[in-house]
Coordinates of C-alpha atoms in Angstrom, one line a residue:
X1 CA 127.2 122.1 86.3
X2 CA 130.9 121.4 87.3
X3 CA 130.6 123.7 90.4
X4 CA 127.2 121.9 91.3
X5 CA 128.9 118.7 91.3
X6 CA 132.1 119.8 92.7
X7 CA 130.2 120.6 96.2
X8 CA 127.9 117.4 96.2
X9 CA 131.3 115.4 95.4
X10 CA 133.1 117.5 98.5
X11 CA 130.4 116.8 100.7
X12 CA 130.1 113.2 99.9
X13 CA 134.1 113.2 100.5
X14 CA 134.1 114.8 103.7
X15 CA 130.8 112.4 104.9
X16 CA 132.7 109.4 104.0
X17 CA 136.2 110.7 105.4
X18 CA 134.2 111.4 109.1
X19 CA 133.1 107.6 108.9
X20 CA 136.5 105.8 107.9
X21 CA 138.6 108.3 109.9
X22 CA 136.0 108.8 112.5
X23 CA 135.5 105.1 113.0
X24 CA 139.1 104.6 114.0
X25 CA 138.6 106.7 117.0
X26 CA 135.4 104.8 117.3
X27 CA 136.8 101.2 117.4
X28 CA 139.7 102.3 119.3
X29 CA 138.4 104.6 122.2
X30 CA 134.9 103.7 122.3
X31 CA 134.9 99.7 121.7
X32 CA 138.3 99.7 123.6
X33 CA 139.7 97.2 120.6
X34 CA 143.7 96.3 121.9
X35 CA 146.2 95.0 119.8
X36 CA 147.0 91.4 119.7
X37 CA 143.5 90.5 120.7
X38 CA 140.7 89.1 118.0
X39 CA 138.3 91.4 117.4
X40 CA 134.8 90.7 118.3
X41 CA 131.6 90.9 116.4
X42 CA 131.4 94.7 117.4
X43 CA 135.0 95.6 116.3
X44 CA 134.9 93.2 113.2
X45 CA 131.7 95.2 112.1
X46 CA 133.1 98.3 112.5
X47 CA 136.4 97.7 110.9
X48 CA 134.4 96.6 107.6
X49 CA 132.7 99.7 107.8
X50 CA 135.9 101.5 107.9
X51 CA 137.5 99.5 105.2
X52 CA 134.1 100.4 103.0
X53 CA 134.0 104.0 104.0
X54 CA 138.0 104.2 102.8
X55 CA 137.6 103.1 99.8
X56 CA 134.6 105.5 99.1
X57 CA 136.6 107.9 100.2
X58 CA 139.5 107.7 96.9
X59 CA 136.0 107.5 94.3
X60 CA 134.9 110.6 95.6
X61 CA 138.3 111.8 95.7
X62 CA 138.6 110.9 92.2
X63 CA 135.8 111.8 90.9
X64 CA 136.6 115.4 92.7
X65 CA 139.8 115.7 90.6
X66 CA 137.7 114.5 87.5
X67 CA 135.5 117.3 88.0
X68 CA 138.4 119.6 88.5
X69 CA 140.1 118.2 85.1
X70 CA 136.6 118.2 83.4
X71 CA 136.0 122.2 83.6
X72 CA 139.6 122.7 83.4
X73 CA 139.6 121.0 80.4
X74 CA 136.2 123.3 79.3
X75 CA 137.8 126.4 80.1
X76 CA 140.7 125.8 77.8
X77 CA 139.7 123.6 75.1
X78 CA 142.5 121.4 75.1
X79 CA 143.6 118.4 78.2
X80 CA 146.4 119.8 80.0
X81 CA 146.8 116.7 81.9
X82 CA 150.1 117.0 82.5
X83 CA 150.0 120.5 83.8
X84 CA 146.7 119.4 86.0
X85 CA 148.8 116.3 87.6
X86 CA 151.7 118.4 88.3
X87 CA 149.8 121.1 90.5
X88 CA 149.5 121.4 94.7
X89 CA 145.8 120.4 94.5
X90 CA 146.4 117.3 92.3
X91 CA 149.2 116.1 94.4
X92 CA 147.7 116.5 97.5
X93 CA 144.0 114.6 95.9
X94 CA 146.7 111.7 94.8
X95 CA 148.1 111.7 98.4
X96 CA 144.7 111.4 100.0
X97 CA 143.8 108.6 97.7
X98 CA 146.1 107.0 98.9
X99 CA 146.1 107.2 102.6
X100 CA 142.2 105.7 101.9
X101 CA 143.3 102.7 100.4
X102 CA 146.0 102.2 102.9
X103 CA 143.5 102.9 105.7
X104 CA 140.8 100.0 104.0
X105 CA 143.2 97.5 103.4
X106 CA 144.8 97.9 107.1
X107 CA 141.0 97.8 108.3
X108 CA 139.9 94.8 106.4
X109 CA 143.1 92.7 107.5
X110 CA 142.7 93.6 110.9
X111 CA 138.5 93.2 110.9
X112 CA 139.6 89.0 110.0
X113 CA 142.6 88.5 112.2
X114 CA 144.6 89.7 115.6
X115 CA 147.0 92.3 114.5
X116 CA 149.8 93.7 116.7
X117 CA 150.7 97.1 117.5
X118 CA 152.2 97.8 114.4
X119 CA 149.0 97.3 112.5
X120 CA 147.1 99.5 114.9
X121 CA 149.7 102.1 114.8
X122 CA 149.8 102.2 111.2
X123 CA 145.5 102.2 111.4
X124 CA 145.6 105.1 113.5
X125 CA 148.2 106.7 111.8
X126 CA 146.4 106.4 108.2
X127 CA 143.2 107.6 109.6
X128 CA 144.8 110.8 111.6
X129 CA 146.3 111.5 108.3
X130 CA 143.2 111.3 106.1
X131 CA 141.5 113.2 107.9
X132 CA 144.2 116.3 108.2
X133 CA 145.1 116.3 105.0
X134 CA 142.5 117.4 103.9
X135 CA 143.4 121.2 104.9
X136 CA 146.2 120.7 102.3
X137 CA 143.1 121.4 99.6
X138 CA 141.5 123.8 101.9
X139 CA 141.6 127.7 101.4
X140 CA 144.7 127.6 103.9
X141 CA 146.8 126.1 101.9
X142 CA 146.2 129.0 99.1
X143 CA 146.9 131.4 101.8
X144 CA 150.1 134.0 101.6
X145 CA 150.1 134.7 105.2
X146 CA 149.8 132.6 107.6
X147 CA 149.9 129.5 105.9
X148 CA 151.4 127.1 108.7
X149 CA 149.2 128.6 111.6
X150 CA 145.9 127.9 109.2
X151 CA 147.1 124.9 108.4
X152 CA 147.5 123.3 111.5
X153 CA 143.7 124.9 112.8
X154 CA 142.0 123.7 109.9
X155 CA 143.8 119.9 110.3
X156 CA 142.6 120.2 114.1
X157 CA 139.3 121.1 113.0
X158 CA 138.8 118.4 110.3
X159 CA 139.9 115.9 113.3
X160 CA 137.6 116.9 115.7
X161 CA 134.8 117.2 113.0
X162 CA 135.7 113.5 112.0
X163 CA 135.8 112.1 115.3
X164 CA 132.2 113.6 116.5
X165 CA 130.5 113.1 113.2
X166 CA 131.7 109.5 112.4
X167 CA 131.3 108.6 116.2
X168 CA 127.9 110.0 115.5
X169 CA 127.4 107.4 112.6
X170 CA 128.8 104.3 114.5
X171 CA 126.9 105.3 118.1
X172 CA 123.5 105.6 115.3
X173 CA 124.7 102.0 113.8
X174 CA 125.4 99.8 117.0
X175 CA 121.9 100.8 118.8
X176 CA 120.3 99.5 115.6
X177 CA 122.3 96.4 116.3
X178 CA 122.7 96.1 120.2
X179 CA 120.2 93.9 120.7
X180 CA 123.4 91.1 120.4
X181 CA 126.4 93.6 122.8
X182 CA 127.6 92.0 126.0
X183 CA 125.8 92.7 129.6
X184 CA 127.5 96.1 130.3
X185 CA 129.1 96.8 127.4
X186 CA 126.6 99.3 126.3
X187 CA 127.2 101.3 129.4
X188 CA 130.9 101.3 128.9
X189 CA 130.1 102.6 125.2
X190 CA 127.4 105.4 125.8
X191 CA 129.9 107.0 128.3
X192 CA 133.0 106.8 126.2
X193 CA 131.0 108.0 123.3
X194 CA 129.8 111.0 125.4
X195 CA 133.3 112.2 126.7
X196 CA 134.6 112.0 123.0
X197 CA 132.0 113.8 121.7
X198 CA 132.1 116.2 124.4
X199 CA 135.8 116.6 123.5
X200 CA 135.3 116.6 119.6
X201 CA 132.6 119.2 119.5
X202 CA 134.8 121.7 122.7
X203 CA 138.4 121.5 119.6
X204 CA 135.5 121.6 117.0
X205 CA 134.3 125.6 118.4
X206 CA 137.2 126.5 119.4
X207 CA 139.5 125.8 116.1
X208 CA 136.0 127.0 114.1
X209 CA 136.3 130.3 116.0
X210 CA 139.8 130.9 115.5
X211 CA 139.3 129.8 111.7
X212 CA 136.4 132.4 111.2
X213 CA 138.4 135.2 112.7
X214 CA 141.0 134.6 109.7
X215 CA 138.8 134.0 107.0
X216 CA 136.1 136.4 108.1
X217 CA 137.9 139.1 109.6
X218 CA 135.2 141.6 110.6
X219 CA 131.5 141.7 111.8
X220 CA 130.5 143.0 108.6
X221 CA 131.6 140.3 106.4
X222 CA 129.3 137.8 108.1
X223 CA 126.2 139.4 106.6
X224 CA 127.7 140.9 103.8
X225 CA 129.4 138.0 101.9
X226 CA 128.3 134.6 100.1
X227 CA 131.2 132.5 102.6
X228 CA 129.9 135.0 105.9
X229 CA 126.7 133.5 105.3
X230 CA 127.6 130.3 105.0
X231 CA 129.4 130.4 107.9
X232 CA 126.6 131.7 109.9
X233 CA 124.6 128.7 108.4
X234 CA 126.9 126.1 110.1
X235 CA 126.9 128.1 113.5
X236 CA 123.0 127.8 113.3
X237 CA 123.4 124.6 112.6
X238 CA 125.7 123.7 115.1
X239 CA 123.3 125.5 117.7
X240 CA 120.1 123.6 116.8
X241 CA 122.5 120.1 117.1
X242 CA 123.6 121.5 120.7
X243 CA 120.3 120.4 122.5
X244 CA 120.0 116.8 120.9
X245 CA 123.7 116.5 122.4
X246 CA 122.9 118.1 125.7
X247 CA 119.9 115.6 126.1
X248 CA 121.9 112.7 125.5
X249 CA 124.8 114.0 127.4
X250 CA 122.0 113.8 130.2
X251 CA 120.3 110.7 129.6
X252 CA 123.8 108.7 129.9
X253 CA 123.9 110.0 133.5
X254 CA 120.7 109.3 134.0
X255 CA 120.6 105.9 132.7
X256 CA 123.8 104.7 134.6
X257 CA 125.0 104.7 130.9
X258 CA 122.7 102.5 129.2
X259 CA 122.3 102.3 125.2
X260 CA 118.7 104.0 125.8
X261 CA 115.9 103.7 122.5
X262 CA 115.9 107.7 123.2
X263 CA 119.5 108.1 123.4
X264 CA 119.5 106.4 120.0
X265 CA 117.0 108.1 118.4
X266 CA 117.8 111.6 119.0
X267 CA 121.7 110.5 118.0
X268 CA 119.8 110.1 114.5
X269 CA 118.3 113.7 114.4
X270 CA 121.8 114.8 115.3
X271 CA 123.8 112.8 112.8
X272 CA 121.2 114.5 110.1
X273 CA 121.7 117.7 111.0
X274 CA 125.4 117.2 111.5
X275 CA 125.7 116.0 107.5
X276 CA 124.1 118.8 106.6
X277 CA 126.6 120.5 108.3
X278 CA 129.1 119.0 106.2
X279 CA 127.4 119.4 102.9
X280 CA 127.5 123.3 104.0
X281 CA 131.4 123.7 104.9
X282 CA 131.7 121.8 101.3
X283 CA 129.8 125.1 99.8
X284 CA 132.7 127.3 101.6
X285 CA 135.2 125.6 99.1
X286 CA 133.5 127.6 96.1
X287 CA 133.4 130.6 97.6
X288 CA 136.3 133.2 98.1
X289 CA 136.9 133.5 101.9
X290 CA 135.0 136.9 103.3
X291 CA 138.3 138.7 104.2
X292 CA 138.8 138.7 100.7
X293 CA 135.8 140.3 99.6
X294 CA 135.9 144.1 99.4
X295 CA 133.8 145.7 96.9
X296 CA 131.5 143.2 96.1
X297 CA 130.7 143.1 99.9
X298 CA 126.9 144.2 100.8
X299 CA 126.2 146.5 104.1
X300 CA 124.4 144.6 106.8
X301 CA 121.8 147.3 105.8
X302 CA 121.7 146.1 102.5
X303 CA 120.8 142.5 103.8
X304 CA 118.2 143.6 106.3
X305 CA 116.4 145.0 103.7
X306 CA 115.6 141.9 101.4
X307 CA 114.2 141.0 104.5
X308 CA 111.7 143.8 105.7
X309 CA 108.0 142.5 104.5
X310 CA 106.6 144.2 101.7
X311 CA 103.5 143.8 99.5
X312 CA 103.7 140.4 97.8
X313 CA 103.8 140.4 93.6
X314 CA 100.7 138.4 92.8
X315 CA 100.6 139.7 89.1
X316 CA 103.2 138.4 86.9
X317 CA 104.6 139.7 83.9
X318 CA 104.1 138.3 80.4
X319 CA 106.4 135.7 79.6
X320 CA 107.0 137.5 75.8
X321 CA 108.1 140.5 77.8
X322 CA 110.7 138.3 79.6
X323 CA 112.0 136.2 76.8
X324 CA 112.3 139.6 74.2
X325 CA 114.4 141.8 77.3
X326 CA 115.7 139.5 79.7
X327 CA 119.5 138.0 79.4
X328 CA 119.9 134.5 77.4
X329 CA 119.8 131.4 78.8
X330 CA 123.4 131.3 79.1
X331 CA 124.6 134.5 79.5
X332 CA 127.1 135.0 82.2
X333 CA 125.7 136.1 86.0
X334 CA 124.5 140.1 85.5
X335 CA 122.2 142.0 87.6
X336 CA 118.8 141.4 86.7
X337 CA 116.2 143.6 84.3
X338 CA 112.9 144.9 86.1
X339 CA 111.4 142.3 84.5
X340 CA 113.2 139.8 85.4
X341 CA 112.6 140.6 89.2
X342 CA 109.1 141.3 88.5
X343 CA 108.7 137.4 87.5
X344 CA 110.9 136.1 90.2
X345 CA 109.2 138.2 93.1
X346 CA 106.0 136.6 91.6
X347 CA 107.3 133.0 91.7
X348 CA 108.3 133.5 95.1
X349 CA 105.5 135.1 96.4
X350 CA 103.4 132.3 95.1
X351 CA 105.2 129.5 96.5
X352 CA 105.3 131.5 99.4
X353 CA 101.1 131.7 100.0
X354 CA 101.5 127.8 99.0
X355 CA 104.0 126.9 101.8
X356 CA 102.1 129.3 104.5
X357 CA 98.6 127.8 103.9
X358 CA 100.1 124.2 104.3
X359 CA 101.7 125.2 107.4
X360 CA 98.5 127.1 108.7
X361 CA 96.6 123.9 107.6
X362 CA 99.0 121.5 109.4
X363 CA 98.7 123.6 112.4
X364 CA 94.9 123.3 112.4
X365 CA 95.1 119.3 111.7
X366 CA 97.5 119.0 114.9
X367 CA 94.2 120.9 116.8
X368 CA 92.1 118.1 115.5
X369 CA 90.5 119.8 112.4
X370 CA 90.5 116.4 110.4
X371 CA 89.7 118.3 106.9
X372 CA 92.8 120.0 107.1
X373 CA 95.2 116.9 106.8
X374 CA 94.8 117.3 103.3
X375 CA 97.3 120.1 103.7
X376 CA 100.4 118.4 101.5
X377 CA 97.9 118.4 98.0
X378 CA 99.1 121.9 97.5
X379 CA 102.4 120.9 97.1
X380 CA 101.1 119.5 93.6
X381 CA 99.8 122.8 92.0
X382 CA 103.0 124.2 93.1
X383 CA 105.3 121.6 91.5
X384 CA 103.7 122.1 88.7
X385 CA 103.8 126.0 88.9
X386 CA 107.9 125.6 89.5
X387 CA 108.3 123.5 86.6
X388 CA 106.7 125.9 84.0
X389 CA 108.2 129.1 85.8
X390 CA 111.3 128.4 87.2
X391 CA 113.5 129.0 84.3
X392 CA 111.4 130.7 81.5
X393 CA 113.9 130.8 79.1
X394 CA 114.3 126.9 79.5
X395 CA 112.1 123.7 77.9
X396 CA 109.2 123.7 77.9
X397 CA 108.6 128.0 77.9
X398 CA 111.6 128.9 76.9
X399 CA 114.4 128.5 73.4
X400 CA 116.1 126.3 74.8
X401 CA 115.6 122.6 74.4
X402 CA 114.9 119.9 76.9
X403 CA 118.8 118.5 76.9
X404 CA 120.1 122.0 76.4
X405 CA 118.4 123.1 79.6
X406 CA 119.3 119.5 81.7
X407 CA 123.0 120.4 81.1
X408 CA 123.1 123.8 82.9
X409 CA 123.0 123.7 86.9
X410 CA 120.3 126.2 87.5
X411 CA 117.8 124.4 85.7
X412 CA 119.0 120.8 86.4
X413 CA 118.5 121.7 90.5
X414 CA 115.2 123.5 89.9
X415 CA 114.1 120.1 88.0
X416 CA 115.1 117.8 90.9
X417 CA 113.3 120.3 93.5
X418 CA 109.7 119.8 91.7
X419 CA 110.6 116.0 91.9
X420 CA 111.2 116.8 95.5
X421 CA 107.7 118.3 95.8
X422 CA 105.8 115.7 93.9
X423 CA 107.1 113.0 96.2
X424 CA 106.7 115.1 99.3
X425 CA 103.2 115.5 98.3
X426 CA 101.9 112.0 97.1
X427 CA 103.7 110.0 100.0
X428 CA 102.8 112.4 103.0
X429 CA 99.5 112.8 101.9
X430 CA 98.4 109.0 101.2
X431 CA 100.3 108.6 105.3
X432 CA 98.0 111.2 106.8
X433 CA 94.7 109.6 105.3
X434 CA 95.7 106.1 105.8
X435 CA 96.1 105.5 102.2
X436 CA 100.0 103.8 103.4
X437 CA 100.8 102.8 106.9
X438 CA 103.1 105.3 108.9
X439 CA 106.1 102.9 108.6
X440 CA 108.3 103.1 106.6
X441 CA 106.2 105.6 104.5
X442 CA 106.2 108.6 106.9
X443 CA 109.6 109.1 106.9
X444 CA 109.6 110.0 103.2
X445 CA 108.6 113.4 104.8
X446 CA 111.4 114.2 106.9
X447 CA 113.9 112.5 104.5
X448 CA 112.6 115.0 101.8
X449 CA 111.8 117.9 103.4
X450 CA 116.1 117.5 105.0
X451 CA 116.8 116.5 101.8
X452 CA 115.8 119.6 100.2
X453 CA 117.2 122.4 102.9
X454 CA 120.2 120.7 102.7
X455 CA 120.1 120.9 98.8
X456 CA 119.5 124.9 99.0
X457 CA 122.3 125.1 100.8
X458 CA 124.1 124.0 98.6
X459 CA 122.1 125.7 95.0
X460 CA 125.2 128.3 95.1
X461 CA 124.5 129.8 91.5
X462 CA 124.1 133.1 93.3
X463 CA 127.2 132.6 96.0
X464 CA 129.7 133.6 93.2
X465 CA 130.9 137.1 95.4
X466 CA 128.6 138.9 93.0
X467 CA 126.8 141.6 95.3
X468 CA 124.1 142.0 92.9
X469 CA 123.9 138.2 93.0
X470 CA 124.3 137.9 96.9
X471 CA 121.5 139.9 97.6
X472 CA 119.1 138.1 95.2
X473 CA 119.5 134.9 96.8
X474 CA 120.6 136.0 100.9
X475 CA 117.0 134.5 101.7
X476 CA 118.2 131.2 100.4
X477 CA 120.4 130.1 103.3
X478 CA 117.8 130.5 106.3
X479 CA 115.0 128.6 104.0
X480 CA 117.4 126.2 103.8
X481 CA 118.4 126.4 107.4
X482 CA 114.5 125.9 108.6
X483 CA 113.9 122.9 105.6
X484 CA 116.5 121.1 107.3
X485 CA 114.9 121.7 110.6
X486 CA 111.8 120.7 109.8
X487 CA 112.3 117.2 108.5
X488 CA 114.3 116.2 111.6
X489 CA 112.2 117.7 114.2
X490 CA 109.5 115.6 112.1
X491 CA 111.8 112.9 112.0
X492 CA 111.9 113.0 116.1
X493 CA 108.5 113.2 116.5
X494 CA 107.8 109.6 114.4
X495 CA 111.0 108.2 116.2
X496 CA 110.4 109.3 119.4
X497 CA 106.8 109.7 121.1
X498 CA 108.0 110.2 124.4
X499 CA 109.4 113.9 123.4
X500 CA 105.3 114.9 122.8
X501 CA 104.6 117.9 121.4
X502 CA 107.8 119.7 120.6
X503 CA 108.6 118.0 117.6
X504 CA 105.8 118.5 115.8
X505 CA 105.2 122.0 116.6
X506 CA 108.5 122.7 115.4
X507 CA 108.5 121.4 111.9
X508 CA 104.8 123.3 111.6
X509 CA 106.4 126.8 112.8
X510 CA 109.2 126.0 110.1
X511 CA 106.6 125.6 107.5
X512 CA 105.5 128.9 108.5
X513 CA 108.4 130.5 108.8
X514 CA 109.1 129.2 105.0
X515 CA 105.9 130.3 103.9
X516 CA 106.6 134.1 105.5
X517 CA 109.8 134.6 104.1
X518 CA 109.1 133.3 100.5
X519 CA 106.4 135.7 100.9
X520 CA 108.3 138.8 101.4
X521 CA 111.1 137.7 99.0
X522 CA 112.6 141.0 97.2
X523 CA 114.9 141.4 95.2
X524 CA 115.6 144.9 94.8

């Protein structure tokens, strides 16, 4: 549970750090704000946001070192509290808490009144700060060679993530809100945006490649290892974001700089995506860097064969059989019985003809077969097929009781993917027969279906450097990869008509793609 919590925490943290840091460069570059000059409706809007995003940033920060202190605390039976406070990671956590109060209250007295430049130095200072320090809790600063070098490129890289991703989530918030900006103004922001952007993403690659090389260290290690996945996961990522910000690079020129509805709208699918990102490189804290993985590293062999098509398992074992030779609930991570594969496969194999027909369905409905946009319905039987098979030896099969079960990880994730389903089902189906009007309650789709790649990439219970364990769950990233796909390329195509067809062909072709590789899930 704590290492479940410790990456949504460090994902929240590093969401709200890109909007109070990154909407410093936003209010200073962008909105051209200048000391000694009261700040307009724009600037004074932004500033708030800052202020609010700071302060969010020291409760996750907190609740981060709670975590920490929590399964410290577990481990050892006692509260070393004292020993906790007095290590690098606490005093760095203490640091950046507060550098995010600094940077709030500095935001919220300058969001009411003129400041001079001492008060915008210090704002820039505090945010520049916040956002590097955070390499002082980064793998870097664990590092025995090398420290100062991955240091620095891991600061840079945090700074150019900040300023791109927050920008992202100020550009997203004044176009809801431009109705109100000065003649001309909007121009002058769309182009400043763009050339920051440009800028953040061109350090963002490079410092990212440099990183990788150090952490990574050989071809090898990208397929082979739990963090060379991941890695690959935020370069795909990254990749599929690259078009939404070559599109709007070009409609800025296009429209003589203009706030255009598309420009907005596909700055939403990006800022999605983007998050997701950041939920990923928050999964890379948990994991050992690849360099460091040597025996428990899998060939690239090894990995291609998990996914090379096979017949599926459509008969499944008896759940006795399971519960009388599989490992406790509990029991530490171990390779897995024949049995216990056999039951997996089956699960997987199942979901996997589930998810295939829908997309095959939604594929005929988009070629006008109007029976077949009943297509999310068999979502249901499979929510209810996860929740009875997903962890055996858990309530309501299983020995273990109902709370028992809620406090361990695996099971508490599995639970909140069937509530996923269940929603995804019931709200996308009552939108496709008219049952509820298209706005708002089509979006529950794309908001779900991101929702839930973005929470497989972070379901790390088999990321732990295990091999064993790697290779049972390797299929998990690009599931997660085409989930989070999928609901913003469905996202677009509610959002924005004038892209036609591409968007929802996409998010079909994901379904697919979903449906093929749960299909030919293996796990030995």
């Amino acid at each position: 549970m704590a290492g479940f919590a410790d990456v949504i925490l460090r994902g929240l943290l590093l969401v709200f750090t890109c909007l109070a840091a990154g909407g410093v460069a936003w209010v200073g570059v962008v909105l051209g704000a200048t000391p000694h000059t009261k700040p307009d409706a724009h600037v004074a809007r932004a500033l708030r946001s800052v202020a609010l995003a700071a302060v969010l940033v020291a409760l996750a920060q907190a609740a981060v070192m709670a975590v920490a202190l929590a399964d410290l605390a577990a481990r050892l039976q006692a509260l070393p509290l004292g020993a906790f406070l007095g290590a690098p990671f606490a005093g760095g956590a203490v640091a950046r808490i507060g550098l995010a109060l600094g940077l709030g209250l500095t935001a919220a007295r300058l969001a009411s009144r003129p400041g001079g430049v001492p008060a915008w130095a210090a704002l820039g200072g505090l945010a520049v700060a916040l956002a590097a320090s955070g390499a002082v809790l980064s793998h870097a600063a664990a590092r025995a060679e090398g420290r100062g070098v991955l240091l620095i490129l891991d600061a840079v890289h945090l700074l150019a993530v900040t300023t791109w991703v927050g920008g992202l989530g100020y550009l997203v918030r004044h176009a809801w809100g431009a109705a109100d900006a000065p003649p001309g103004r909007d121009e002058r922001i769309a182009r400043r945006f763009s050339s920051l952007a440009l800028a953040g993403v061109i350090v963002l690659v490079g410092s990212g490649v440099l990183l990788t090389l150090s952490y990574v260290g050989d071809p090898g290690a990208l397929l082979g290892t739990a963090y060379g996945i991941m890695i690959l996961t935020k370069v795909l990522l990254l990749v599929a974001i690259l078009p939404l910000g070559c599109a709007n690079f070009r409609l800025v020129r296009r429209t003589a700089g203009r706030l255009d509805r598309r420009l907005a709208r596909t700055a939403e699918a990006e800022l999605g995506i983007a998050v997701t990102v950041l939920f990923a490189a928050a999964s890379l804290t948990a994991l050992p860097p690849a360099v460091d993985v040597r025996a428990e590293r899998a060939t690239i062999g090894e990995v291609a064969e998990r996914f090379r098509p096979a017949t599926p398992r459509l008969a499944s074992p008896p759940v006795e059989e399971l519960l009388t030779t599989a490992q406790p609930l509990v029991a530490p991570p171990a390779e897995r019985t024949d049995v216990e594969r056999a039951w997996s496969e089956y699960n997987h194999h199942w979901a996997g003809l589930v998810v295939l027909s829908m997309g095959l369905l939604a594929v005929l409905e988009r070629l006008g077969v109007r029976g077949a946009r009943h297509w999310p319905l068999a979502l249901l039987g499979m929510a209810v097929f996860l929740f009875f098979r997903a962890d055996p030896r858990a309530w309501p099969l299983g020995p273990a009781g109902f709370w028992e079960s809620m406090t361990l990880p695996d099971v508490l994730q599995h639970r909140a993917f069937v509530v996923l389903i269940v929603a995804f089902s019931v709200f996308e189906w009552m939108v496709r027969t008219a049952r509820l009007p298209l706005s708002p309650w089509g979006y529950v789709f794309p908001v779900l279906c991101a929702a839930g790649g973005a929470m497989l990439l972070t379901h790390s219970h088999a990321m732990l450097g295990l091999k064993a364990e790697f290779l049972t769950e390797v299929t998990h990233a690009p599931i997660g990869i085409l989930g989070t796909l999928a609901g913003w390329a469905r996202w677009l195509e509610l959002r924005l008509p004038e892209a036609g067809s591409t968007p929802g062909w996409l998010w079909r072709a994901a379904l697919v793609a979903v449906g093929l590789l749960l299909l030919f899930y293996r796990e030995g």
